[in-house]
Short mmCIF file of C-alpha atoms and ligand atoms in Angstrom, two decimals:
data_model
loop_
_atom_site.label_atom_id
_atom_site.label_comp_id
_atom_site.label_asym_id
_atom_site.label_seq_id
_atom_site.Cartn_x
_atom_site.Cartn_y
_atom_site.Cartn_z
CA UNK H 1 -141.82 72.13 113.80
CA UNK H 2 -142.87 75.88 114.69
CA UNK H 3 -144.39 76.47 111.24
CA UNK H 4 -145.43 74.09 108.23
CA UNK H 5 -145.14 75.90 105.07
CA UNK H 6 -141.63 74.79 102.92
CA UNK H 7 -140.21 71.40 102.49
CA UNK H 8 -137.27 73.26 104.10
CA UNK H 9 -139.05 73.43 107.40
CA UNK H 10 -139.30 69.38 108.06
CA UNK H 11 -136.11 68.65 109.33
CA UNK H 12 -136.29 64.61 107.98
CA UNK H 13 -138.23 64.05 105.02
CA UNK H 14 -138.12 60.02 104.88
CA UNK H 15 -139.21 60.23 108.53
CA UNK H 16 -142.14 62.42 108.25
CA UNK H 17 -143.08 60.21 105.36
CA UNK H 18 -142.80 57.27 107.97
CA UNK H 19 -145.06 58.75 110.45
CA UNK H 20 -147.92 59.51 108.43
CA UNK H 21 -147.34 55.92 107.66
CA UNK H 22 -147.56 54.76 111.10
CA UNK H 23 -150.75 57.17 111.86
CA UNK H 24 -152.17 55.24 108.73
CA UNK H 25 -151.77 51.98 110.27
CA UNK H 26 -153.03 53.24 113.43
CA UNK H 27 -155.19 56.32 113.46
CA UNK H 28 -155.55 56.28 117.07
CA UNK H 29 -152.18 55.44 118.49
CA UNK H 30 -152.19 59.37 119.55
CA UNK H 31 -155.65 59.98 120.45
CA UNK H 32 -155.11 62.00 123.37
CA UNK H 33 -151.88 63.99 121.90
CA UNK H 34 -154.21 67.08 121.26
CA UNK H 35 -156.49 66.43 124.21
CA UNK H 36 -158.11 70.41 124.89
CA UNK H 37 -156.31 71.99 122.33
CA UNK H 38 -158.04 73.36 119.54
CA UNK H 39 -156.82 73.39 116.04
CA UNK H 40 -158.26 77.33 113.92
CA UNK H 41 -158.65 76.60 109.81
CA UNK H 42 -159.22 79.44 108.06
CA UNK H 43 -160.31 79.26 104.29
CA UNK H 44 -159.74 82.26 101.93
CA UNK H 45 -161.36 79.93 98.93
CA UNK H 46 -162.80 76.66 97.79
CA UNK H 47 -161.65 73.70 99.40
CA UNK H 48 -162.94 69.61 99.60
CA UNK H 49 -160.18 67.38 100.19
CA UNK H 50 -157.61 69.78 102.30
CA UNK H 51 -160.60 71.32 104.66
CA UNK H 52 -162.14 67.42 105.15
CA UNK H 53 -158.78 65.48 105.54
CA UNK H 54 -157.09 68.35 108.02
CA UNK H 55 -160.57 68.17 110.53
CA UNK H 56 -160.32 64.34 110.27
CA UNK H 57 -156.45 64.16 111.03
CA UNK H 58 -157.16 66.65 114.01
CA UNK H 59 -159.82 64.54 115.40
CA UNK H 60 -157.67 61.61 115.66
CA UNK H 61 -154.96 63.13 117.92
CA UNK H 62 -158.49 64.31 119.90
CA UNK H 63 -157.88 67.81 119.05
CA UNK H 64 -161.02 70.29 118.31
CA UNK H 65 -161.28 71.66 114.48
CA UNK H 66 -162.95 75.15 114.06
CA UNK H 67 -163.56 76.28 110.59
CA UNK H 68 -163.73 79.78 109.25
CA UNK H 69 -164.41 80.45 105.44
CA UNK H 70 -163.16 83.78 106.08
CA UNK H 71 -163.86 84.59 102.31
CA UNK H 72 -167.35 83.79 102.51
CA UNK H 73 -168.11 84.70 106.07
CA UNK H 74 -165.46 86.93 107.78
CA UNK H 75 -164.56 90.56 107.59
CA UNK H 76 -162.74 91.10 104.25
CA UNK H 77 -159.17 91.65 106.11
CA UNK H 78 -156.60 94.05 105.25
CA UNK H 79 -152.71 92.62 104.68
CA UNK H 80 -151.11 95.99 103.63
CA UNK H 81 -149.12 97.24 105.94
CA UNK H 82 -149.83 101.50 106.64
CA UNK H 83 -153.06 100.94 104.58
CA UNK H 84 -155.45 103.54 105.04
CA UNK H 85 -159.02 101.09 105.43
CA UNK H 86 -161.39 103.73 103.69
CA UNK H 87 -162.13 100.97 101.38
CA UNK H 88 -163.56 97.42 100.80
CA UNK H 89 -161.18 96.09 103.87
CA UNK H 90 -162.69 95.97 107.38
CA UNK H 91 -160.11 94.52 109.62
CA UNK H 92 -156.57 94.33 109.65
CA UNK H 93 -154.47 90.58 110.01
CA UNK H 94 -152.53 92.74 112.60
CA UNK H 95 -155.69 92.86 114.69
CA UNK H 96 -157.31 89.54 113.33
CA UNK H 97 -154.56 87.13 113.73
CA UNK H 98 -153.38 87.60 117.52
CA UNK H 99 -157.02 87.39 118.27
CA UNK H 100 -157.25 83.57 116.42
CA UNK H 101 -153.87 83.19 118.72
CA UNK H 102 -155.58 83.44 121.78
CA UNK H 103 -158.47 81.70 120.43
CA UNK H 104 -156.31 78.43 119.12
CA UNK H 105 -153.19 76.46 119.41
CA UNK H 106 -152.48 75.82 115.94
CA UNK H 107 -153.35 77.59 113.24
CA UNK H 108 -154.17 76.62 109.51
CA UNK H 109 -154.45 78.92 106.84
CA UNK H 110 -155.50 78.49 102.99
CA UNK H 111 -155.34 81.16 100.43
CA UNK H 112 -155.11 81.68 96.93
CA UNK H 113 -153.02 83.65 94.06
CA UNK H 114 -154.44 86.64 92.45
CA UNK H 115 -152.50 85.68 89.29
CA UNK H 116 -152.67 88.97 88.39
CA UNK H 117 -148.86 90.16 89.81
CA UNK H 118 -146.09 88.13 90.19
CA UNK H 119 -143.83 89.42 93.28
CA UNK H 120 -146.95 90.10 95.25
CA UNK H 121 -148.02 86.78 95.06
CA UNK H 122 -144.15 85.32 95.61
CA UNK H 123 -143.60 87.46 98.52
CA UNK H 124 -146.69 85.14 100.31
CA UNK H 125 -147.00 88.27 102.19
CA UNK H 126 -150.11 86.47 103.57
CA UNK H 127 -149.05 83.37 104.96
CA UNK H 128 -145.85 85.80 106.05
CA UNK H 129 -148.36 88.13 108.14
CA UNK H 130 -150.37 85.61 109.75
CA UNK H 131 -147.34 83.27 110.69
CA UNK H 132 -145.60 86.80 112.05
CA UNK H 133 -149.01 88.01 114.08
CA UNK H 134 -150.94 84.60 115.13
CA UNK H 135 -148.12 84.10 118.01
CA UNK H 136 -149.01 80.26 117.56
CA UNK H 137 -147.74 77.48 114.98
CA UNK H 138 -149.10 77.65 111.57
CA UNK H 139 -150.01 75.19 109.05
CA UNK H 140 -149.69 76.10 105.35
CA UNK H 141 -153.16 74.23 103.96
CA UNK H 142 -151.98 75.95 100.53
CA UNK H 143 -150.49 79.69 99.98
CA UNK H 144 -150.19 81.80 96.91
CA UNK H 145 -146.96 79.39 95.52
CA UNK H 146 -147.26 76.03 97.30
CA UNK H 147 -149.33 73.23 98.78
CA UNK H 148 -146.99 71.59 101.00
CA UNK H 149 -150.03 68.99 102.67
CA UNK H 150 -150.72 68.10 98.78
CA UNK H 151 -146.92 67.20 98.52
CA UNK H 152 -146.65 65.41 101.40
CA UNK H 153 -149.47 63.22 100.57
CA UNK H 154 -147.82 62.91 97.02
CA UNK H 155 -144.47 61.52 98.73
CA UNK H 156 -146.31 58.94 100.69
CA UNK H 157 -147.83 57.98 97.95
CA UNK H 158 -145.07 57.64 95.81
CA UNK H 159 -143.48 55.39 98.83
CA UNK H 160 -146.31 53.11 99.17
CA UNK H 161 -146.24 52.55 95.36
CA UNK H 162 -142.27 52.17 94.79
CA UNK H 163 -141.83 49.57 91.84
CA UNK H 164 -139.74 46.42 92.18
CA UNK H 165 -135.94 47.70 90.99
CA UNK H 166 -132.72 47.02 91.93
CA UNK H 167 -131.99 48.54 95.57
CA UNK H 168 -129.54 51.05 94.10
CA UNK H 169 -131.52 52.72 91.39
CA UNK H 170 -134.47 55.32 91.80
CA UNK H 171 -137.77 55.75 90.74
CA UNK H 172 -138.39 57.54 87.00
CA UNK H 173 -140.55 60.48 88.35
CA UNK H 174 -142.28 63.15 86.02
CA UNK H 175 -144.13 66.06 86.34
CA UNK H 176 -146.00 66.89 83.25
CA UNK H 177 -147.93 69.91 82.59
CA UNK H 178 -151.35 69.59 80.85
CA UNK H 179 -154.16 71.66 79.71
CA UNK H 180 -156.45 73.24 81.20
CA UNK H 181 -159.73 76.10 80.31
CA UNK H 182 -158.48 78.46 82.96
CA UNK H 183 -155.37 79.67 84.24
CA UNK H 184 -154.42 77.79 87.57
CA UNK H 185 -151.96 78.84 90.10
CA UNK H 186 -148.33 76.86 90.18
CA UNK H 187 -148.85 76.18 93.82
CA UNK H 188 -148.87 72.22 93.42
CA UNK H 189 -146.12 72.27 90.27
CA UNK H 190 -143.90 73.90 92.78
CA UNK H 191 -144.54 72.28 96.22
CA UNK H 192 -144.02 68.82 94.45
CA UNK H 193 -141.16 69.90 92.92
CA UNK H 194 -139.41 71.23 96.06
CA UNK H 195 -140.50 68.33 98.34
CA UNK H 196 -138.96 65.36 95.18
CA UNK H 197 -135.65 68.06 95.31
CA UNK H 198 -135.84 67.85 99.08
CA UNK H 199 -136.53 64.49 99.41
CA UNK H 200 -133.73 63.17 96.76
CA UNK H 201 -134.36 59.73 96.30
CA UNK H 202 -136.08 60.04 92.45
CA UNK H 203 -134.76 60.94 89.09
CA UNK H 204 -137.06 63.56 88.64
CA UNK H 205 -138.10 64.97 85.30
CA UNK H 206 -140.66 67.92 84.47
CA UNK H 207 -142.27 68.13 81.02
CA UNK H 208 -143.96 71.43 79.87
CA UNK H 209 -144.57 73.44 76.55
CA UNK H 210 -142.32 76.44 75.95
CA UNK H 211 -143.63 79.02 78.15
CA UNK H 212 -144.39 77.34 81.08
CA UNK H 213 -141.43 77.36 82.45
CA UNK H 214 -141.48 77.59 86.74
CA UNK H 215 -139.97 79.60 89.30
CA UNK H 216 -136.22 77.90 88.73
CA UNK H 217 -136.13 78.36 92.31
CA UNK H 218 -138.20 75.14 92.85
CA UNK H 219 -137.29 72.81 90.02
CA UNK H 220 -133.41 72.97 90.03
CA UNK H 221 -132.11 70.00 90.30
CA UNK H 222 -134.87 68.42 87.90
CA UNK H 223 -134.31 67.65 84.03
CA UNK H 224 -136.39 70.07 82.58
CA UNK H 225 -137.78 68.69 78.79
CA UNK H 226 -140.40 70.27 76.07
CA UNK H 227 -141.22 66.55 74.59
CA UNK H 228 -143.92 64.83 76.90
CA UNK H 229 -143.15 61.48 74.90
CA UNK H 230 -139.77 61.61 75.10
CA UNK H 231 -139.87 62.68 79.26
CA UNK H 232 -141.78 60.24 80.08
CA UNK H 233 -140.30 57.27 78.42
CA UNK H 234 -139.87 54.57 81.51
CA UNK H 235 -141.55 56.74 84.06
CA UNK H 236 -142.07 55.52 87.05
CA UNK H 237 -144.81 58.26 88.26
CA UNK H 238 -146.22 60.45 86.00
CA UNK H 239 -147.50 63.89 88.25
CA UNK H 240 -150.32 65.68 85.79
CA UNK H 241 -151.11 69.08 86.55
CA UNK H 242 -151.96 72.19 85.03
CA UNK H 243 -150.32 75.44 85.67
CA UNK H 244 -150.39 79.04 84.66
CA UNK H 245 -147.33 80.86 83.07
CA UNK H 246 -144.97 81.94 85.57
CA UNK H 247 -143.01 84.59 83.29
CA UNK H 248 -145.74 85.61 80.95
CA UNK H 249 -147.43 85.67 84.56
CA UNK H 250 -150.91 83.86 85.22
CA UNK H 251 -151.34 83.65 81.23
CA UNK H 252 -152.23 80.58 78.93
CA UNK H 253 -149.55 80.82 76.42
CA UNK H 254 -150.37 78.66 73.04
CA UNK H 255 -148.88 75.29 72.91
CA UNK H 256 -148.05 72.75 70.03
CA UNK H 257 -149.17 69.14 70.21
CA UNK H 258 -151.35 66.65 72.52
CA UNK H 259 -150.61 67.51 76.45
CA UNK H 260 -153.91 65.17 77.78
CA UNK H 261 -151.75 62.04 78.89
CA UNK H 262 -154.01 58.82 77.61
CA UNK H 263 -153.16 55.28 76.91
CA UNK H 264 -151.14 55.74 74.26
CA UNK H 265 -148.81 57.87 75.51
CA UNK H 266 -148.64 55.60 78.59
CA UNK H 267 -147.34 52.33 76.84
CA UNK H 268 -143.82 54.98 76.45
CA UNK H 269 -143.70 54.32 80.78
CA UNK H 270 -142.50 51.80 82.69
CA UNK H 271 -146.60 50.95 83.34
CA UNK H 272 -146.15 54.59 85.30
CA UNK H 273 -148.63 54.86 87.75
CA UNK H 274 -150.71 58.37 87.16
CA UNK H 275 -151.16 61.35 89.89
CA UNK H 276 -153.05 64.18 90.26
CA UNK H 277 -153.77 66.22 93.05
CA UNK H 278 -157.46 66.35 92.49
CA UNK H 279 -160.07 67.79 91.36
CA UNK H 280 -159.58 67.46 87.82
CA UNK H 281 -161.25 68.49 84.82
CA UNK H 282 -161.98 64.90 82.94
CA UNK H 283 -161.13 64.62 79.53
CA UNK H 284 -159.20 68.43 79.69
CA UNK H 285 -156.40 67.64 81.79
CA UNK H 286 -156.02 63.96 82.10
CA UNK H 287 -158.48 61.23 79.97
CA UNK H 288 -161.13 58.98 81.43
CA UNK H 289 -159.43 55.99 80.41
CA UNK H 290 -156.24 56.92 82.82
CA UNK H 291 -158.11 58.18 86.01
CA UNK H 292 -160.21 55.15 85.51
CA UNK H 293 -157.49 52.52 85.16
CA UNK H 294 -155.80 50.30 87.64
CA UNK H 295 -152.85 53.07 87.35
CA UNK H 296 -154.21 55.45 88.35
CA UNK H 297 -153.24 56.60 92.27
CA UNK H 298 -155.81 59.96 92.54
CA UNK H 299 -158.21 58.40 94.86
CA UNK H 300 -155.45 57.01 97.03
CA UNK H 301 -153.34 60.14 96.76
CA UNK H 302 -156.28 62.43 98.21
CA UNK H 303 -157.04 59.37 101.00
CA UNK H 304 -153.33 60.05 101.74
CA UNK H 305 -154.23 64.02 102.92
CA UNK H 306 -154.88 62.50 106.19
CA UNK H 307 -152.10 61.15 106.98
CA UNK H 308 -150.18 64.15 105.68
CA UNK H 309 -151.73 66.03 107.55
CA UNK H 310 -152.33 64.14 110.90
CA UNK H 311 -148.50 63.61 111.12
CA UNK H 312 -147.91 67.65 110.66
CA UNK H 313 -150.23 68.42 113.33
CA UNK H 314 -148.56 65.73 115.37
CA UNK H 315 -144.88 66.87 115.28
CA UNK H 316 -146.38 70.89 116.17
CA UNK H 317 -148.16 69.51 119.11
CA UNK H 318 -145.26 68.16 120.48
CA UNK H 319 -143.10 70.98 119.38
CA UNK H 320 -145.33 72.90 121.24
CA UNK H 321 -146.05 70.56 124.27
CA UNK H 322 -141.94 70.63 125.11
N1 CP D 1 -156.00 68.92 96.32
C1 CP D 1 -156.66 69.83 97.05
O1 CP D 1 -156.07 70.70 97.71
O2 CP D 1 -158.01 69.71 97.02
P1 CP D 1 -159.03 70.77 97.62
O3 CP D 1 -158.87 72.04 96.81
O4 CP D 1 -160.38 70.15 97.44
O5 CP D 1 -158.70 71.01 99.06
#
């Protein structure tokens, strides 16, 4: 694997799945893997669980982290190609991104929507210009559209948690929207539902008000419904997230009826177990009484980044060590 940023770039799914797995059972087995290689993770904005997990996953194939809040601490960089820099801008990725090349053998890079225009923010002309100019493997640790580490974790998750049914049928998966007091990129509606569409192996549902309607580039091949009751009636796995419009782009368009998924709504499911990425806004987007119960997965999901993430690092070392 040359680059890490679409489900369509792992070549076998179920077998990525099954080495993070295997790294979970034994963190160590590759210790030596990244032995004097040197892992570069850049951070455009806020980050907890993907900065912490991604150093700790590196460590354990013995490979050196070096982390760069470039937002915070860096030269504001330029991405506009022909810009003239007579502004805010100090350096361009042109310039920046060979130089981290030299510096590292794998490269991780987070960044952020503006929300503010749709194509610019498609195009991932970031994650585009550093995976074009670094000359070295890059990891997506979330881009303007998708969190592909996030997903990953989701999927092993999901595995580890498979309920008892008969061998031919598949897991009840749904993605619901829910509310939120600010308008959040799509990133992880998206990434989860191109890795579930990639991986194949769920009947997967998404539930959102009128309005908030994805990029139908990611969710064909899901059942797309408006009723959160009715979607999630024997679910398996119900995803909560919040996302911005995508047409109406990076608005909050008004919605009819209760989104917050609580008990209640939960006795529809077949005893779903509840997901979210993490972090969540408690008693906005999903209720105390759900993160708090037995169903709830969230702290195991975001223990899960590790292993995501350790057995993505893995398969570019050796990528790159053949
Ligand atoms: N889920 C996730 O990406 O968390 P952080 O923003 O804390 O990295």
């Amino acid at each position: 694997m040359k680059q890490f940023f679409y489900a369509q770039d792992v070549q076998d799914i179920p077998s990525l799945i099954q080495s993070a797995l295997d790294y979970k059972a034994s963190p160590w087995k590759d210790e030596t893997l990244g032995k004097h290689k040197k892992l570069g993770c850049l951070f455009m904005n806020p980050s907890m669980r993907t900065r912490l997990s991604t150093q700790v996953a590196a460590q354990q194939l013995g490979m050196e982290t070096v982390v760069f809040n470039v937002g915070n601490e860096g030269w504001a960089l330029e991405f506009a190609d022909g810009a003239i820099m007579n502004g805010t801008t100090v350096e361009h990725v042109k310039d920046a991104a060979p130089i981290m090349g030299n510096y590292f053998d794998l490269l991780a890079v987070r960044t952020f929507p503006g929300l503010k225009d749709r194509e610019a923010d498609y195009s991932e002309h970031i994650m585009h210009q550093f995976i074009k100019y670094a000359g070295i493997p890059v990891i997506s640790l979330e881009s303007a559209t998708l969190h592909p580490l996030q997903s990953l974790a989701d999927l092993i998750t999901i595995q580890e948690n498979m309920p008892q049914k008969p061998v031919a049928s598949k897991p009840k998966i749904v993605l619901s929207w829910a509310p939120h007091v600010k308008p959040l990129p799509q990133c992880v509606a998206n990434s989860f539902a191109q890795w579930v569409n990639a991986w194949g192996a769920a009947d997967f549902v998404i539930a959102h008000p009128k309005g908030y309607e994805l990029d139908p580039s990611f969710t064909q091949g899901a059942t797309i419904m408006h009723d959160q009751d009715a979607a999630i009636k024997d679910a398996d796995f119900i995803y909560i997230k919040n996302w911005s419009a995508y047409q109406d782009y990076g608005t909050m368009p008004a919605y009819d009826g209760e989104w917050m998924l609580n008990n209640k709504k939960m006795q529809l499911t077949n005893q779903a177990k509840a997901m979210h990425c993490l972090p969540v806004r408690r008693n906005v987007e999903l209720s105390d009484e759900i993160l708090d119960s037995t169903n709830s997965l969230v702290i195991k999901q975001a223990a899960n980044r590790v292993w995501a993430a350790q057995s993505v690092i893995a398969s570019m070392l050796k990528a790159t060590n053949t």
